[in-house]
Amino acid sequence: IGEIRRYLRDNNPIRVSRSLRDIAYKALQVRDHLMAEKKRENEPTVQEIARVLEVPKEDVVFALDAIQDPVSLFEPIYN
Amino acid sequence: MQNRMELSFSAISSNESFARVTVAAFIAQIDPTMEEITEIKTVVSEAVTNSIIHGYHNQSEGKVYITASIENECLELIIRDEGMGITDLEEARQPLYTTKPELERSGMGFTIMENFCDEMKVVSEPMLGTSIFLKKQLSTKKAIYN
Amino acid sequence: MQNRMELSFSAISSNESFARVTVAAFIAQIDPTMEEITEIKTVVSEAVTNSIIHGYHNQSEGKVYITASIENECLELIIRDEGMGITDLEEARQPLYTTKPELERSGMGFTIMENFCDEMKVVSEPMLGTSIFLKKQLSTKKAIYN
Ligand SMILES: Nc1ncnc2c1ncn2[C@@H]1O[C@H](COP(=O)(O)OP(=O)(O)O)[C@@H](O)[C@H]1O
Ligand SMILES: Nc1ncnc2c1ncn2[C@@H]1O[C@H](COP(=O)(O)OP(=O)(O)O)[C@@H](O)[C@H]1O
Ligand SMILES: [Mg+2]
Ligand SMILES: [Mg+2]
């Protein structure tokens, strides 16, 4: 099993694209959690989310871009 | 204190998300909300896309230039190209006006930039290029916790 | 095809993680492995920190300049400052050599950069500044699925 694991690790390294998506989904979960928890009006800031995830805030921004859904951004303007 | 950065990159569309992330990471330092980040990323996307597809006609030669500075939670952005420029600026800024109707979201770039920022100025010279000056006041932490 | 970017920013330490993410976002386009991106971020951190704390003595005046280009999955990085420069380069590059022993990981910056890259060249001129030239070959996805 150790050998298989090593084979998988050496031959199928985790690509950045996947890791970014993982961080991004976690960031969204944290955001929702913070919003529900505090019943607040304002969205949490990037820094608050970064603190929970224990990564630099720049990394949160970077990761979120990987799952950005551009279409949804424009709905408020068209409506 | 003022913090400043200048960026230039090859005018190819795979650099759009790079440009967006760079500006967003720069302003991450002053702790914006997710919403502000999204707005700024959208604005950068629109301006950079315009430079690449209209300014340089997707020719992949040429560069896009971005300057960002932050002072007192106010972001100033300049997005510039040395492309073909715009002949009739007033017309170009009209909602839904586009010279490339085959694209998605046609004609809304300038309208989006104007809406997501507090100030927008466009300077363009045919054959010399286009510069977009944008200002956006970000909410401070103080304002949020008041 | 070559893709290129140039970045400059105020030499303040809050820009370190900005610089790291910017370079990471640039190379993310060719989807490197996590290990490669971690190495590159570390290298950028070391070089940028050196420019800020040694080159400019943490004076927050001055700028740090980064150029990155990718061609055939080979990354070329230049990280440059216009700070005080290094008098004895050979000595400076020795593992554990440092002029600021109070810092973390003292004296290992050059050693780390050298180890995480395929090539490193340092050019420095007292009173004019320091440039670090780095090359790193990244793995392609094709190579992996072979
Ligand atoms: N950087 C630029 N260089 C040249 N022309 C531009 C530039 N930016 C915008 N334009 C012109 O302005 C028009 C409107 O731009 P925009 O509102 O973003 O809509 P769209 O990009 O969908 O056409 C474009 O169709 C183009 O003719
Ligand atoms: N950009 C620079 N400008 C001036 N001096 C530098 C620069 N980079 C490195 N040095 C000198 O080289 C020494 C070794 O650098 P490094 O290996 O990164 O270790 P450290 O930063 O921990 O001192 C530094 O202590 C400093 O004297
Ligand atoms: Mg447009
Ligand atoms: Mg060092």
Tab-separated table of C-alpha atoms and ligand atoms in Angstrom:
chain	number	residue	atom	x	y	z
A	1	ILE	CA	0.000	0.000	0.000
A	2	GLY	CA	2.838	2.370	0.814
A	3	GLU	CA	4.222	1.688	-2.617
A	4	ILE	CA	0.913	2.371	-4.323
A	5	ARG	CA	0.513	5.560	-2.403
A	6	ARG	CA	3.986	6.629	-3.363
A	7	TYR	CA	3.284	5.757	-6.974
A	8	LEU	CA	0.120	7.837	-6.958
A	9	ARG	CA	1.848	10.732	-5.309
A	10	ASP	CA	4.833	10.682	-7.623
A	11	ASN	CA	2.875	10.107	-10.786
A	12	ASN	CA	-0.242	12.093	-10.148
A	13	PRO	CA	0.762	15.175	-8.224
A	14	ILE	CA	-1.978	17.535	-7.113
A	15	ARG	CA	-2.341	20.333	-9.596
A	16	VAL	CA	-2.789	23.896	-8.514
A	17	SER	CA	-6.165	24.146	-10.192
A	18	ARG	CA	-7.610	21.518	-7.885
A	19	SER	CA	-6.102	22.880	-4.733
A	20	LEU	CA	-7.414	26.352	-5.552
A	21	ARG	CA	-10.929	25.021	-5.991
A	22	ASP	CA	-10.706	23.239	-2.646
A	23	ILE	CA	-9.670	26.431	-0.869
A	24	ALA	CA	-12.357	28.405	-2.666
A	25	TYR	CA	-15.187	26.082	-1.644
A	26	LYS	CA	-13.957	26.150	1.927
A	27	ALA	CA	-13.861	29.939	1.787
A	28	LEU	CA	-17.467	30.074	0.616
A	29	GLN	CA	-18.512	27.727	3.409
A	30	VAL	CA	-16.751	29.895	5.956
A	31	ARG	CA	-18.425	32.994	4.527
A	32	ASP	CA	-21.889	31.438	4.792
A	33	HIS	CA	-21.133	30.203	8.251
A	34	LEU	CA	-19.943	33.606	9.446
A	35	MET	CA	-22.973	35.289	7.986
A	36	ALA	CA	-25.426	32.883	9.559
A	37	GLU	CA	-23.673	32.901	12.882
A	38	LYS	CA	-23.610	36.623	13.408
A	39	LYS	CA	-26.836	37.544	11.607
A	40	ARG	CA	-24.945	40.482	10.273
A	41	GLU	CA	-25.764	42.912	7.540
A	42	ASN	CA	-22.312	43.123	6.050
A	43	GLU	CA	-20.546	40.325	4.292
A	44	PRO	CA	-17.502	39.058	6.115
A	45	THR	CA	-14.260	40.528	4.829
A	46	VAL	CA	-11.641	38.512	3.035
A	47	GLN	CA	-9.424	38.804	6.072
A	48	GLU	CA	-11.981	37.270	8.419
A	49	ILE	CA	-12.299	34.295	6.098
A	50	ALA	CA	-8.545	33.995	5.694
A	51	ARG	CA	-8.112	33.959	9.451
A	52	VAL	CA	-10.490	31.020	9.845
A	53	LEU	CA	-8.809	29.091	7.029
A	54	GLU	CA	-5.350	30.033	8.281
A	55	VAL	CA	-4.101	31.127	4.872
A	56	PRO	CA	-2.972	34.571	3.664
A	57	LYS	CA	-5.845	36.774	2.485
A	58	GLU	CA	-4.225	37.115	-0.926
A	59	ASP	CA	-4.481	33.344	-1.280
A	60	VAL	CA	-8.203	33.414	-0.553
A	61	VAL	CA	-8.667	35.979	-3.306
A	62	PHE	CA	-6.593	33.897	-5.693
A	63	ALA	CA	-8.521	30.732	-4.915
A	64	LEU	CA	-11.936	32.335	-5.255
A	65	ASP	CA	-11.083	33.415	-8.755
A	66	ALA	CA	-10.763	29.783	-9.754
A	67	ILE	CA	-14.478	29.154	-9.209
A	68	GLN	CA	-15.769	32.535	-10.238
A	69	ASP	CA	-19.080	32.310	-12.021
A	70	PRO	CA	-19.029	35.368	-14.233
A	71	VAL	CA	-22.631	35.098	-15.356
A	72	SER	CA	-24.127	35.563	-11.923
A	73	LEU	CA	-22.287	38.849	-11.547
A	74	PHE	CA	-24.307	40.484	-14.243
A	75	GLU	CA	-27.775	39.581	-13.126
A	76	PRO	CA	-28.213	42.612	-10.879
A	77	ILE	CA	-27.453	44.903	-13.794
A	78	TYR	CA	-29.800	43.321	-16.250
A	79	ASN	CA	-32.676	43.052	-13.794
B	1	MET	CA	0.553	55.995	3.538
B	2	GLN	CA	0.297	55.275	-0.141
B	3	ASN	CA	0.830	51.831	-1.571
B	4	ARG	CA	1.376	51.457	-5.288
B	5	MET	CA	1.882	48.789	-7.899
B	6	GLU	CA	2.417	48.751	-11.628
B	7	LEU	CA	1.821	45.771	-13.856
B	8	SER	CA	2.146	45.047	-17.538
B	9	PHE	CA	1.530	41.807	-19.379
B	10	SER	CA	1.121	40.277	-22.839
B	11	ALA	CA	-2.279	41.080	-24.335
B	12	ILE	CA	-3.567	37.513	-24.462
B	13	SER	CA	-6.876	36.475	-23.032
B	14	SER	CA	-5.406	33.840	-20.739
B	15	ASN	CA	-3.939	36.761	-18.791
B	16	GLU	CA	-7.352	38.158	-17.901
B	17	SER	CA	-7.754	36.131	-14.777
B	18	PHE	CA	-4.141	36.810	-13.860
B	19	ALA	CA	-4.787	40.564	-14.072
B	20	ARG	CA	-7.972	40.228	-12.041
B	21	VAL	CA	-6.286	38.225	-9.287
B	22	THR	CA	-3.328	40.610	-9.148
B	23	VAL	CA	-5.459	43.685	-8.580
B	24	ALA	CA	-7.683	41.813	-6.123
B	25	ALA	CA	-4.671	40.524	-4.173
B	26	PHE	CA	-3.280	44.038	-4.035
B	27	ILE	CA	-6.394	45.470	-2.453
B	28	ALA	CA	-6.797	42.447	-0.174
B	29	GLN	CA	-4.324	44.266	2.041
B	30	ILE	CA	-6.912	46.795	3.109
B	31	ASP	CA	-9.415	44.090	3.985
B	32	PRO	CA	-12.275	44.644	1.546
B	33	THR	CA	-15.514	42.676	1.611
B	34	MET	CA	-16.058	39.802	-0.786
B	35	GLU	CA	-18.537	41.971	-2.627
B	36	GLU	CA	-16.003	44.739	-3.188
B	37	ILE	CA	-13.495	42.197	-4.415
B	38	THR	CA	-16.015	40.829	-6.877
B	39	GLU	CA	-16.837	44.298	-8.182
B	40	ILE	CA	-13.198	45.217	-8.670
B	41	LYS	CA	-12.443	41.937	-10.383
B	42	THR	CA	-15.340	42.507	-12.740
B	43	VAL	CA	-14.171	46.004	-13.570
B	44	VAL	CA	-10.626	44.818	-14.248
B	45	SER	CA	-11.947	42.002	-16.440
B	46	GLU	CA	-14.049	44.353	-18.527
B	47	ALA	CA	-11.250	46.856	-19.083
B	48	VAL	CA	-8.590	44.255	-19.791
B	49	THR	CA	-10.868	42.333	-22.151
B	50	ASN	CA	-11.593	45.548	-24.027
B	51	SER	CA	-7.885	46.238	-24.446
B	52	ILE	CA	-7.212	42.732	-25.701
B	53	ILE	CA	-10.149	42.244	-28.059
B	54	HIS	CA	-10.858	45.805	-29.198
B	55	GLY	CA	-7.563	47.618	-28.621
B	56	TYR	CA	-5.331	44.899	-30.027
B	57	HIS	CA	-7.939	42.907	-32.005
B	58	ASN	CA	-6.817	39.730	-30.281
B	59	GLN	CA	-3.477	39.922	-32.056
B	60	SER	CA	-1.482	38.895	-28.952
B	61	GLU	CA	1.146	41.483	-29.764
B	62	GLY	CA	1.153	44.448	-27.453
B	63	LYS	CA	0.818	44.861	-23.727
B	64	VAL	CA	-1.787	45.889	-21.236
B	65	TYR	CA	-0.687	48.232	-18.432
B	66	ILE	CA	-2.301	48.484	-15.020
B	67	THR	CA	-1.441	50.921	-12.247
B	68	ALA	CA	-3.121	50.632	-8.873
B	69	SER	CA	-2.674	52.802	-5.838
B	70	ILE	CA	-4.362	52.816	-2.488
B	71	GLU	CA	-4.479	55.764	-0.158
B	72	ASN	CA	-6.997	56.161	2.660
B	73	GLU	CA	-8.981	53.149	1.455
B	74	CYS	CA	-9.442	54.814	-1.924
B	75	LEU	CA	-8.395	52.706	-4.885
B	76	GLU	CA	-7.196	54.401	-8.040
B	77	LEU	CA	-6.844	52.199	-11.087
B	78	ILE	CA	-5.502	53.002	-14.528
B	79	ILE	CA	-5.885	50.386	-17.240
B	80	ARG	CA	-4.162	51.287	-20.452
B	81	ASP	CA	-3.354	49.855	-23.871
B	82	GLU	CA	-1.434	51.079	-26.883
B	83	GLY	CA	-3.960	49.709	-29.316
B	84	MET	CA	-6.186	51.177	-31.983
B	85	GLY	CA	-8.076	53.627	-29.755
B	86	ILE	CA	-11.690	54.772	-29.912
B	87	THR	CA	-12.897	57.315	-32.453
B	88	ASP	CA	-16.243	58.267	-30.950
B	89	LEU	CA	-15.985	57.975	-27.199
B	90	GLU	CA	-19.465	59.178	-26.402
B	91	GLU	CA	-20.991	56.557	-28.645
B	92	ALA	CA	-18.697	53.808	-27.292
B	93	ARG	CA	-19.828	54.523	-23.728
B	94	GLN	CA	-23.524	54.096	-24.503
B	95	PRO	CA	-25.078	50.998	-22.927
B	96	LEU	CA	-25.407	48.176	-25.464
B	97	TYR	CA	-23.184	49.911	-28.026
B	98	THR	CA	-20.639	47.481	-29.399
B	99	THR	CA	-18.520	47.035	-32.482
B	100	LYS	CA	-18.272	43.280	-31.815
B	101	PRO	CA	-21.888	42.120	-31.473
B	102	GLU	CA	-20.833	38.476	-31.653
B	103	LEU	CA	-19.467	38.635	-28.096
B	104	GLU	CA	-21.261	37.757	-24.900
B	105	ARG	CA	-22.597	40.580	-22.739
B	106	SER	CA	-22.291	42.877	-25.717
B	107	GLY	CA	-21.925	46.549	-25.160
B	108	MET	CA	-22.131	46.584	-21.373
B	109	GLY	CA	-18.433	46.905	-20.481
B	110	PHE	CA	-18.322	50.654	-19.941
B	111	THR	CA	-21.692	50.632	-18.196
B	112	ILE	CA	-20.475	47.986	-15.757
B	113	MET	CA	-17.229	49.823	-15.025
B	114	GLU	CA	-19.095	53.058	-14.425
B	115	ASN	CA	-21.594	51.373	-12.115
B	116	PHE	CA	-19.072	49.527	-9.981
B	117	CYS	CA	-16.802	52.548	-9.489
B	118	ASP	CA	-17.252	56.017	-8.050
B	119	GLU	CA	-15.482	57.710	-10.926
B	120	MET	CA	-14.561	56.726	-14.455
B	121	LYS	CA	-12.672	58.728	-17.039
B	122	VAL	CA	-11.767	57.430	-20.483
B	123	VAL	CA	-9.032	58.962	-22.610
B	124	SER	CA	-8.494	57.565	-26.069
B	125	GLU	CA	-6.553	58.556	-29.151
B	126	PRO	CA	-7.068	56.679	-32.434
B	127	MET	CA	-3.931	54.663	-33.282
B	128	LEU	CA	-2.296	55.517	-29.937
B	129	GLY	CA	-4.440	53.680	-27.452
B	130	THR	CA	-6.919	53.928	-24.628
B	131	SER	CA	-6.623	54.657	-20.897
B	132	ILE	CA	-9.361	54.113	-18.341
B	133	PHE	CA	-9.071	55.967	-15.023
B	134	LEU	CA	-11.150	54.541	-12.211
B	135	LYS	CA	-11.667	55.473	-8.573
B	136	LYS	CA	-13.405	53.437	-5.961
B	137	GLN	CA	-13.772	54.184	-2.290
B	138	LEU	CA	-13.658	51.001	-0.252
B	139	SER	CA	-15.423	50.586	3.032
B	140	THR	CA	-13.077	50.736	5.960
B	141	LYS	CA	-13.222	48.361	8.868
B	142	LYS	CA	-14.120	51.316	11.027
B	143	ALA	CA	-17.171	52.007	8.921
B	144	ILE	CA	-18.336	48.417	9.188
B	145	TYR	CA	-18.028	48.026	12.918
B	146	ASN	CA	-19.545	51.405	13.746
C	1	MET	CA	4.476	31.158	-27.424
C	2	GLN	CA	5.958	33.381	-24.800
C	3	ASN	CA	3.911	34.970	-22.052
C	4	ARG	CA	5.401	37.820	-20.059
C	5	MET	CA	4.577	40.097	-17.174
C	6	GLU	CA	6.314	42.907	-15.374
C	7	LEU	CA	5.442	44.090	-11.908
C	8	SER	CA	6.732	46.775	-9.592
C	9	PHE	CA	5.490	47.736	-6.149
C	10	SER	CA	6.331	49.775	-3.065
C	11	ALA	CA	9.024	48.100	-0.977
C	12	ILE	CA	6.903	47.479	2.096
C	13	SER	CA	6.620	44.127	3.761
C	14	SER	CA	2.835	43.971	3.455
C	15	ASN	CA	3.453	43.597	-0.287
C	16	GLU	CA	5.346	40.326	0.153
C	17	SER	CA	2.357	38.069	-0.018
C	18	PHE	CA	0.935	40.185	-2.838
C	19	ALA	CA	4.100	39.578	-4.873
C	20	ARG	CA	4.006	35.865	-4.101
C	21	VAL	CA	0.404	35.460	-5.215
C	22	THR	CA	0.952	37.540	-8.346
C	23	VAL	CA	3.741	35.291	-9.561
C	24	ALA	CA	1.714	32.228	-8.542
C	25	ALA	CA	-1.338	33.485	-10.465
C	26	PHE	CA	0.811	34.106	-13.510
C	27	ILE	CA	2.172	30.583	-13.625
C	28	ALA	CA	-1.153	29.044	-12.572
C	29	GLN	CA	-2.069	29.417	-16.244
C	30	ILE	CA	0.024	26.384	-17.075
C	31	ASP	CA	-1.386	24.520	-14.073
C	32	PRO	CA	1.810	23.447	-12.306
C	33	THR	CA	1.832	21.064	-9.367
C	34	MET	CA	1.252	22.286	-5.819
C	35	GLU	CA	4.835	21.501	-5.019
C	36	GLU	CA	6.113	23.637	-7.860
C	37	ILE	CA	3.914	26.541	-6.903
C	38	THR	CA	4.946	26.289	-3.270
C	39	GLU	CA	8.589	26.340	-4.284
C	40	ILE	CA	8.109	29.346	-6.505
C	41	LYS	CA	6.200	31.243	-3.849
C	42	THR	CA	8.987	30.532	-1.378
C	43	VAL	CA	11.621	31.729	-3.807
C	44	VAL	CA	9.699	34.944	-4.517
C	45	SER	CA	9.257	35.544	-0.795
C	46	GLU	CA	12.941	35.126	-0.089
C	47	ALA	CA	14.045	37.445	-2.886
C	48	VAL	CA	11.418	40.122	-2.196
C	49	THR	CA	12.106	40.048	1.542
C	50	ASN	CA	15.802	40.473	0.849
C	51	SER	CA	15.117	43.514	-1.313
C	52	ILE	CA	12.900	45.095	1.316
C	53	ILE	CA	14.900	44.424	4.449
C	54	HIS	CA	18.462	44.340	3.127
C	55	GLY	CA	18.265	46.362	-0.087
C	56	TYR	CA	16.125	49.175	1.285
C	57	HIS	CA	16.668	48.605	5.036
C	58	ASN	CA	12.937	48.585	5.561
C	59	GLN	CA	12.745	52.259	4.651
C	60	SER	CA	9.556	51.856	2.560
C	61	GLU	CA	10.947	54.182	-0.061
C	62	GLY	CA	11.937	52.483	-3.268
C	63	LYS	CA	10.376	49.786	-5.397
C	64	VAL	CA	10.826	46.106	-6.036
C	65	TYR	CA	10.687	44.953	-9.676
C	66	ILE	CA	9.663	41.495	-10.852
C	67	THR	CA	9.729	40.196	-14.405
C	68	ALA	CA	8.354	36.758	-15.196
C	69	SER	CA	8.189	34.963	-18.483
C	70	ILE	CA	7.068	31.501	-19.445
C	71	GLU	CA	8.069	29.721	-22.594
C	72	ASN	CA	7.826	25.964	-23.099
C	73	GLU	CA	6.974	25.470	-19.429
C	74	CYS	CA	10.213	27.180	-18.437
C	75	LEU	CA	9.800	30.020	-15.980
C	76	GLU	CA	12.297	32.861	-15.958
C	77	LEU	CA	12.121	35.255	-13.040
C	78	ILE	CA	14.046	38.434	-12.373
C	79	ILE	CA	13.656	40.090	-8.995
C	80	ARG	CA	15.397	43.426	-8.720
C	81	ASP	CA	15.829	46.338	-6.354
C	82	GLU	CA	17.622	49.658	-6.525
C	83	GLY	CA	18.832	49.416	-2.957
C	84	MET	CA	22.225	49.340	-1.283
C	85	GLY	CA	23.602	46.302	-3.117
C	86	ILE	CA	25.943	43.573	-1.879
C	87	THR	CA	29.677	44.135	-1.509
C	88	ASP	CA	30.875	40.570	-1.204
C	89	LEU	CA	28.578	38.338	-3.217
C	90	GLU	CA	30.392	35.106	-2.599
C	91	GLU	CA	30.184	35.570	1.141
C	92	ALA	CA	26.515	36.625	0.977
C	93	ARG	CA	25.586	33.417	-0.843
C	94	GLN	CA	27.130	31.137	1.797
C	95	PRO	CA	24.546	29.122	3.745
C	96	LEU	CA	23.892	30.702	7.151
C	97	TYR	CA	25.690	33.945	6.249
C	98	THR	CA	23.573	36.909	7.268
C	99	THR	CA	24.038	40.550	8.165
C	100	LYS	CA	20.745	40.519	10.091
C	101	PRO	CA	21.042	37.586	12.509
C	102	GLU	CA	17.893	38.634	14.381
C	103	LEU	CA	15.688	37.376	11.528
C	104	GLU	CA	14.024	34.006	11.146
C	105	ARG	CA	15.691	31.413	8.870
C	106	SER	CA	18.780	33.541	9.052
C	107	GLY	CA	21.173	33.290	6.191
C	108	MET	CA	19.290	30.654	4.209
C	109	GLY	CA	17.607	32.860	1.585
C	110	PHE	CA	20.110	32.374	-1.223
C	111	THR	CA	20.479	28.684	-0.402
C	112	ILE	CA	16.714	28.186	-0.653
C	113	MET	CA	16.470	30.074	-3.948
C	114	GLU	CA	19.310	28.064	-5.410
C	115	ASN	CA	17.788	24.772	-4.299
C	116	PHE	CA	14.275	25.431	-5.523
C	117	CYS	CA	15.383	26.635	-8.963
C	118	ASP	CA	17.397	25.121	-11.780
C	119	GLU	CA	19.533	28.204	-12.227
C	120	MET	CA	20.310	31.253	-10.127
C	121	LYS	CA	22.455	34.248	-10.997
C	122	VAL	CA	22.969	37.237	-8.734
C	123	VAL	CA	24.207	40.584	-9.998
C	124	SER	CA	24.782	43.323	-7.468
C	125	GLU	CA	26.434	46.707	-7.439
C	126	PRO	CA	26.972	48.565	-4.163
C	127	MET	CA	24.705	51.640	-4.026
C	128	LEU	CA	22.941	50.657	-7.270
C	129	GLY	CA	21.025	47.554	-6.312
C	130	THR	CA	20.663	43.833	-6.734
C	131	SER	CA	19.114	41.595	-9.408
C	132	ILE	CA	18.402	37.899	-9.013
C	133	PHE	CA	17.928	35.858	-12.190
C	134	LEU	CA	16.151	32.550	-11.731
C	135	LYS	CA	15.115	29.733	-14.059
C	136	LYS	CA	12.864	26.852	-13.265
C	137	GLN	CA	11.557	24.156	-15.573
C	138	LEU	CA	7.985	23.224	-14.717
C	139	SER	CA	6.461	19.829	-15.369
C	140	THR	CA	3.840	19.681	-18.051
C	141	LYS	CA	0.605	17.789	-17.772
C	142	LYS	CA	1.496	15.875	-20.913
C	143	ALA	CA	4.617	14.536	-19.272
C	144	ILE	CA	2.555	13.251	-16.402
C	145	TYR	CA	-0.071	11.416	-18.372
C	146	ASN	CA	2.500	9.661	-20.512
D	1	LIG	N1	-9.539	49.509	-25.168
D	1	LIG	C1	-10.309	49.731	-26.250
D	1	LIG	N2	-9.731	49.936	-27.467
D	1	LIG	C2	-10.493	50.166	-28.568
D	1	LIG	N3	-11.840	50.194	-28.558
D	1	LIG	C3	-12.479	49.996	-27.388
D	1	LIG	C4	-11.760	49.757	-26.183
D	1	LIG	N4	-12.654	49.601	-25.177
D	1	LIG	C5	-13.868	49.749	-25.727
D	1	LIG	N5	-13.786	49.989	-27.069
D	1	LIG	C6	-14.935	50.237	-27.989
D	1	LIG	O1	-16.061	50.558	-27.205
D	1	LIG	C7	-17.132	49.644	-27.471
D	1	LIG	C8	-17.957	49.425	-26.217
D	1	LIG	O2	-17.207	48.741	-25.236
D	1	LIG	P1	-17.968	47.880	-24.117
D	1	LIG	O3	-18.963	48.786	-23.447
D	1	LIG	O4	-16.970	47.243	-23.253
D	1	LIG	O5	-18.777	46.789	-24.943
D	1	LIG	P2	-18.216	45.482	-25.721
D	1	LIG	O6	-16.825	45.207	-25.235
D	1	LIG	O7	-19.161	44.394	-25.351
D	1	LIG	O8	-18.246	45.826	-27.184
D	1	LIG	C9	-16.458	48.407	-28.024
D	1	LIG	O9	-17.324	47.643	-28.848
D	1	LIG	C10	-15.282	49.003	-28.812
D	1	LIG	O10	-15.700	49.448	-30.080
D	2	LIG	N1	18.620	42.498	-2.173
D	2	LIG	C1	19.668	42.607	-1.325
D	2	LIG	N2	20.251	43.810	-1.102
D	2	LIG	C2	21.288	43.933	-0.245
D	2	LIG	N3	21.823	42.897	0.450
D	2	LIG	C3	21.303	41.666	0.262
D	2	LIG	C4	20.194	41.452	-0.633
D	2	LIG	N4	19.893	40.130	-0.604
D	2	LIG	C5	20.758	39.563	0.236
D	2	LIG	N5	21.624	40.451	0.775
D	2	LIG	C6	22.744	40.172	1.721
D	2	LIG	O1	23.020	38.789	1.683
D	2	LIG	C7	22.870	38.191	2.975
D	2	LIG	C8	22.339	36.771	2.857
D	2	LIG	O2	21.004	36.753	2.356
D	2	LIG	P1	20.076	35.509	2.708
D	2	LIG	O3	20.770	34.257	2.282
D	2	LIG	O4	18.719	35.754	2.116
D	2	LIG	O5	19.970	35.520	4.292
D	2	LIG	P2	19.193	36.523	5.268
D	2	LIG	O6	18.198	37.295	4.465
D	2	LIG	O7	18.549	35.630	6.283
D	2	LIG	O8	20.225	37.430	5.870
D	2	LIG	C9	21.951	39.156	3.724
D	2	LIG	O9	22.131	39.077	5.122
D	2	LIG	C10	22.377	40.509	3.160
D	2	LIG	O10	23.518	40.985	3.793
D	3	MG	MG	-16.241	45.184	-23.301
D	4	MG	MG	16.930	36.493	3.114
